Tab-separated table of C-alpha atoms in Angstrom:
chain	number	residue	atom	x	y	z
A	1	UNK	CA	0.000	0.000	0.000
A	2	UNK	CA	1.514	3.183	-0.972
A	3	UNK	CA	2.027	5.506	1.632
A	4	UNK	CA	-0.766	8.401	2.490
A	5	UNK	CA	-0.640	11.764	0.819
A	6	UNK	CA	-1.634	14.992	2.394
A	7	UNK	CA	-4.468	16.464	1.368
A	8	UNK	CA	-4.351	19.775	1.614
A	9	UNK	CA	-3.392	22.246	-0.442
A	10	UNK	CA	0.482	23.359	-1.200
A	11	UNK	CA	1.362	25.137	2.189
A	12	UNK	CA	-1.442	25.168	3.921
A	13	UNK	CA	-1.365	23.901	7.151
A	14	UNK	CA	-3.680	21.474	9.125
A	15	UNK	CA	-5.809	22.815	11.520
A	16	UNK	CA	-5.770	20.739	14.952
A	17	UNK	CA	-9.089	19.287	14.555
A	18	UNK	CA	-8.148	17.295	11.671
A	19	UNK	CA	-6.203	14.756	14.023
A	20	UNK	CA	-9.067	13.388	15.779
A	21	UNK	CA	-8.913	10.372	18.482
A	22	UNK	CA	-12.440	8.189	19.525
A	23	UNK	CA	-13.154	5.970	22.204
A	24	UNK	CA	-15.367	2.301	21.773
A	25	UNK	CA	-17.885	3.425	24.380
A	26	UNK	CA	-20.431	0.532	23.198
A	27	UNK	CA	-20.307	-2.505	24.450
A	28	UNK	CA	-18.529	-4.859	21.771
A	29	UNK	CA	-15.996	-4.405	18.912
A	30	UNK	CA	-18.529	-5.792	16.452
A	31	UNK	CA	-20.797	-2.545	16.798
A	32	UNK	CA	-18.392	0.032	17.623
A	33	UNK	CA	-20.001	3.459	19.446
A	34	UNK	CA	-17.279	6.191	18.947
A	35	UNK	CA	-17.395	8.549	21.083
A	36	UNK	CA	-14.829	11.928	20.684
A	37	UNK	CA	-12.332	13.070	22.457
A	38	UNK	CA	-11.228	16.488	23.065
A	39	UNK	CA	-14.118	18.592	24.294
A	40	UNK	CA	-13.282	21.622	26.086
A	41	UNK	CA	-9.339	20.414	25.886
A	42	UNK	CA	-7.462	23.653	24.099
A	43	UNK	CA	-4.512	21.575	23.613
A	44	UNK	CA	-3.437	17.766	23.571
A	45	UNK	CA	-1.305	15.876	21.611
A	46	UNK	CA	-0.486	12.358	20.796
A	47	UNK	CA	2.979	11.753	22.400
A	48	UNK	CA	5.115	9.195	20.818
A	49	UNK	CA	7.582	8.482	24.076
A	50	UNK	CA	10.142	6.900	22.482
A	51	UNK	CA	13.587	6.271	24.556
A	52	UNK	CA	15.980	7.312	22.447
A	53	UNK	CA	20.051	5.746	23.443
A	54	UNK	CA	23.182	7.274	21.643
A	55	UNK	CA	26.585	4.889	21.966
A	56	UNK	CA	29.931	6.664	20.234
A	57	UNK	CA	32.231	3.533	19.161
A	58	UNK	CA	36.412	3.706	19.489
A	59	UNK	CA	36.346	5.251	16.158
A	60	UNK	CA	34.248	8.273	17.264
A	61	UNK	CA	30.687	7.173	15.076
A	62	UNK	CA	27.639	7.533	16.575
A	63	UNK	CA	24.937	4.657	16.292
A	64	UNK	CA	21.281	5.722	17.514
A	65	UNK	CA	18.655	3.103	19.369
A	66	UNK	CA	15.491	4.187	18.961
A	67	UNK	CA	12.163	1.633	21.432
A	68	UNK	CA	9.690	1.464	19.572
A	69	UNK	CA	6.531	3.826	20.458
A	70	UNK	CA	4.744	4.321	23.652
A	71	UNK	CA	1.852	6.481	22.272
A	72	UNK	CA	-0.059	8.524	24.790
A	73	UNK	CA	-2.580	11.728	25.062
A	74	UNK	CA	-3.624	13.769	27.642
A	75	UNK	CA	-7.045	15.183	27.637
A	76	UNK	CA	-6.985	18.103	30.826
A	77	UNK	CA	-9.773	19.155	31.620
A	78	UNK	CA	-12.113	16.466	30.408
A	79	UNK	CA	-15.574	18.275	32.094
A	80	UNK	CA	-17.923	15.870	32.934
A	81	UNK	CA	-20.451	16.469	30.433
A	82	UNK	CA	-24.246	14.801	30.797
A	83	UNK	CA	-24.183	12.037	27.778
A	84	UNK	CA	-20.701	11.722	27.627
A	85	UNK	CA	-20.169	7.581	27.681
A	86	UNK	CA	-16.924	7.716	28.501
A	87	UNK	CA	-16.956	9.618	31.550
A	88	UNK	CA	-19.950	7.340	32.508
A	89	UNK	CA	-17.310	4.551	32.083
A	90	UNK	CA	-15.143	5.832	33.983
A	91	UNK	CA	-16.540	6.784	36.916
A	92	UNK	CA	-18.234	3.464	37.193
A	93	UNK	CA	-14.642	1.605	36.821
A	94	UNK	CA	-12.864	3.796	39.774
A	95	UNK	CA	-15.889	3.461	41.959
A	96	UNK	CA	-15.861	-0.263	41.923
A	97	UNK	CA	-12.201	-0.353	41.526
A	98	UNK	CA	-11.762	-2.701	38.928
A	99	UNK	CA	-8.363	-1.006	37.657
A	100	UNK	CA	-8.184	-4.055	35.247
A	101	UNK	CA	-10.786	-2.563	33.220
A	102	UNK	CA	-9.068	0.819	32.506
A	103	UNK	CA	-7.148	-1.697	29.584
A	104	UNK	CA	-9.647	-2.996	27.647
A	105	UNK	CA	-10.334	0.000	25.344
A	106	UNK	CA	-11.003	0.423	21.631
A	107	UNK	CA	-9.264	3.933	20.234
A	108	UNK	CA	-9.517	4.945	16.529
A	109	UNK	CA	-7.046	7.893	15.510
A	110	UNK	CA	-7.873	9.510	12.314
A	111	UNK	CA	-5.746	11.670	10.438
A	112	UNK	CA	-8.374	13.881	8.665
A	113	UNK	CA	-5.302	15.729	6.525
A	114	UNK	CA	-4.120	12.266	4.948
A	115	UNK	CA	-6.180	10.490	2.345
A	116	UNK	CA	-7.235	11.063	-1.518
A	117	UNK	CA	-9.329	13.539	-0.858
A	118	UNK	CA	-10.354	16.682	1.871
A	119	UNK	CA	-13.768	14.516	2.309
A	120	UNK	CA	-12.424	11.310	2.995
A	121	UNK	CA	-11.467	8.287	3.352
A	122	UNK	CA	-8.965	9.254	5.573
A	123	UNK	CA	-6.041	7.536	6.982
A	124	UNK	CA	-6.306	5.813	10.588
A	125	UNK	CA	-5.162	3.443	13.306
A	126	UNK	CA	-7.479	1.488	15.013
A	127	UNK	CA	-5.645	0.328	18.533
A	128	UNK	CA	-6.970	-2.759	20.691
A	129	UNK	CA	-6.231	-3.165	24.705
A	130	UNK	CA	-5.397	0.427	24.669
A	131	UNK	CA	-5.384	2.088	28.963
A	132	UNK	CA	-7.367	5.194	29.626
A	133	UNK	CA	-6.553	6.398	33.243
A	134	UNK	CA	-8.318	9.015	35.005
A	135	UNK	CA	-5.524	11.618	36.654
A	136	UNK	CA	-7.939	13.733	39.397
A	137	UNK	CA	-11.405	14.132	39.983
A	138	UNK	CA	-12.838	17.800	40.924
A	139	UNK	CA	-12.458	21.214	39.714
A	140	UNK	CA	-13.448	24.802	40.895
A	141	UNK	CA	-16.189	25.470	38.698
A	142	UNK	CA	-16.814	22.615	37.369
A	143	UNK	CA	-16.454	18.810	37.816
A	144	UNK	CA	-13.179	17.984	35.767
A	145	UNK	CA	-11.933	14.137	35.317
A	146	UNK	CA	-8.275	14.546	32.849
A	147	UNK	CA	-7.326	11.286	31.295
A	148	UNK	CA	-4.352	10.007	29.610
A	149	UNK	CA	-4.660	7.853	27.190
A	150	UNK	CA	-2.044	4.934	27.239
A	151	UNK	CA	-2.244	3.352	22.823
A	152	UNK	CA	-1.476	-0.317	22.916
A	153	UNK	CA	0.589	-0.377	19.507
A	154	UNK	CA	-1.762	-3.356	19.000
A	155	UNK	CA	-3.081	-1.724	15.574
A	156	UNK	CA	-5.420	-2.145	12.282
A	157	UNK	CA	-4.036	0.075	9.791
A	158	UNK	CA	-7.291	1.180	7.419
A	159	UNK	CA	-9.570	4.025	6.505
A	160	UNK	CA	-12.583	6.167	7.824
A	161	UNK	CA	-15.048	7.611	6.119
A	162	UNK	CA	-17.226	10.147	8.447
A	163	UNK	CA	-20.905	10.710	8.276
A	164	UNK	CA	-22.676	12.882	10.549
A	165	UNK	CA	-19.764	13.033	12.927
A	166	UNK	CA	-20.034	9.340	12.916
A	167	UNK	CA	-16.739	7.328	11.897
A	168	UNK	CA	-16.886	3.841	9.993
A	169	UNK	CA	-13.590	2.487	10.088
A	170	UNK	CA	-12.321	0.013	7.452
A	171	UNK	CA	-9.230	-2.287	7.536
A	172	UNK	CA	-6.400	-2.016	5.014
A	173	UNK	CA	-6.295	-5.693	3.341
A	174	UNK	CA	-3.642	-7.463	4.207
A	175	UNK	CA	-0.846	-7.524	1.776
């Protein structure tokens, strides 16, 4: 597969809320409910964490080691919201403390600024077993929750195509 163009036009530049990251808040992988992430966050980002180790050899050359990727994003302040699933989820998890649970998420990272074309399909990841822990609880004027969001590297490279702010994701075939 040939490797995703950007579609936008020569030097323009992506506005944030093309990168957008959703959350399986339904109850099986079969019949995904997406839910959005980023409302009322001004600023997050998806941070790669690699470790990065530098060795110089007796002959003075430099060889890099680069981990592989720890993905993560924090969302601060997360407001609860009424009909927000994932908050809902949340809550319910820390309240019975069954910290296993914070692993078993569904996260589908589109890149709205790669595909053929400005209306889709666009390029995504869909990431299995993926961690979403909460960091606080509380707020002053309102009830905040921030999360991070721990990706599992356990991906489905494919495509979404968005309807009604509704994403469909489909699987690259496997080559």
């Amino acid at each position: 597969m040939a490797a995703p163009v950007i579609n936008l036009t020569n030097g323009q530049k992506a506005d944030r809320k093309l990168l957008m990251t959703f959350v399986n808040v339904g109850s099986t992988s079969e019949s995904p409910e997406w839910e959005i992430l980023g409302r009322g966050v001004e600023d997050s980002s998806i941070e790669y964490n690699h470790d990065v180790d530098q060795t110089t050899d007796v002959l003075g050359l430099t060889d890099t080691t680069v981990s592989p990727a720890k993905p993560s994003q924090e969302l601060d302040p997360n407001t609860i919201r009424g009909g927000n699933k994932l908050s809902e989820k949340i809550l319910d998890i820390e309240r019975r403390k069954a910290l296993s649970e914070l692993g078993n998420f569904e996260v589908l990272v589109v890149h709205c600024y790669l595909g053929t074309a400005a209306t889709g399909p666009f390029t995504a990841e869909l990431h299995k077993g993926c961690t979403i822990v909460p960091t606080s609880l509380g707020g002053s004027s309102y009830v905040d929750m921030p999360l991070t969001v721990y990706l599992s590297n356990d991906t489905d490279l494919g495509t979404v195509t968005i309807t009604k702010g509704v994403p469909t994701f489909t699987a690259d075939d496997a080559e």
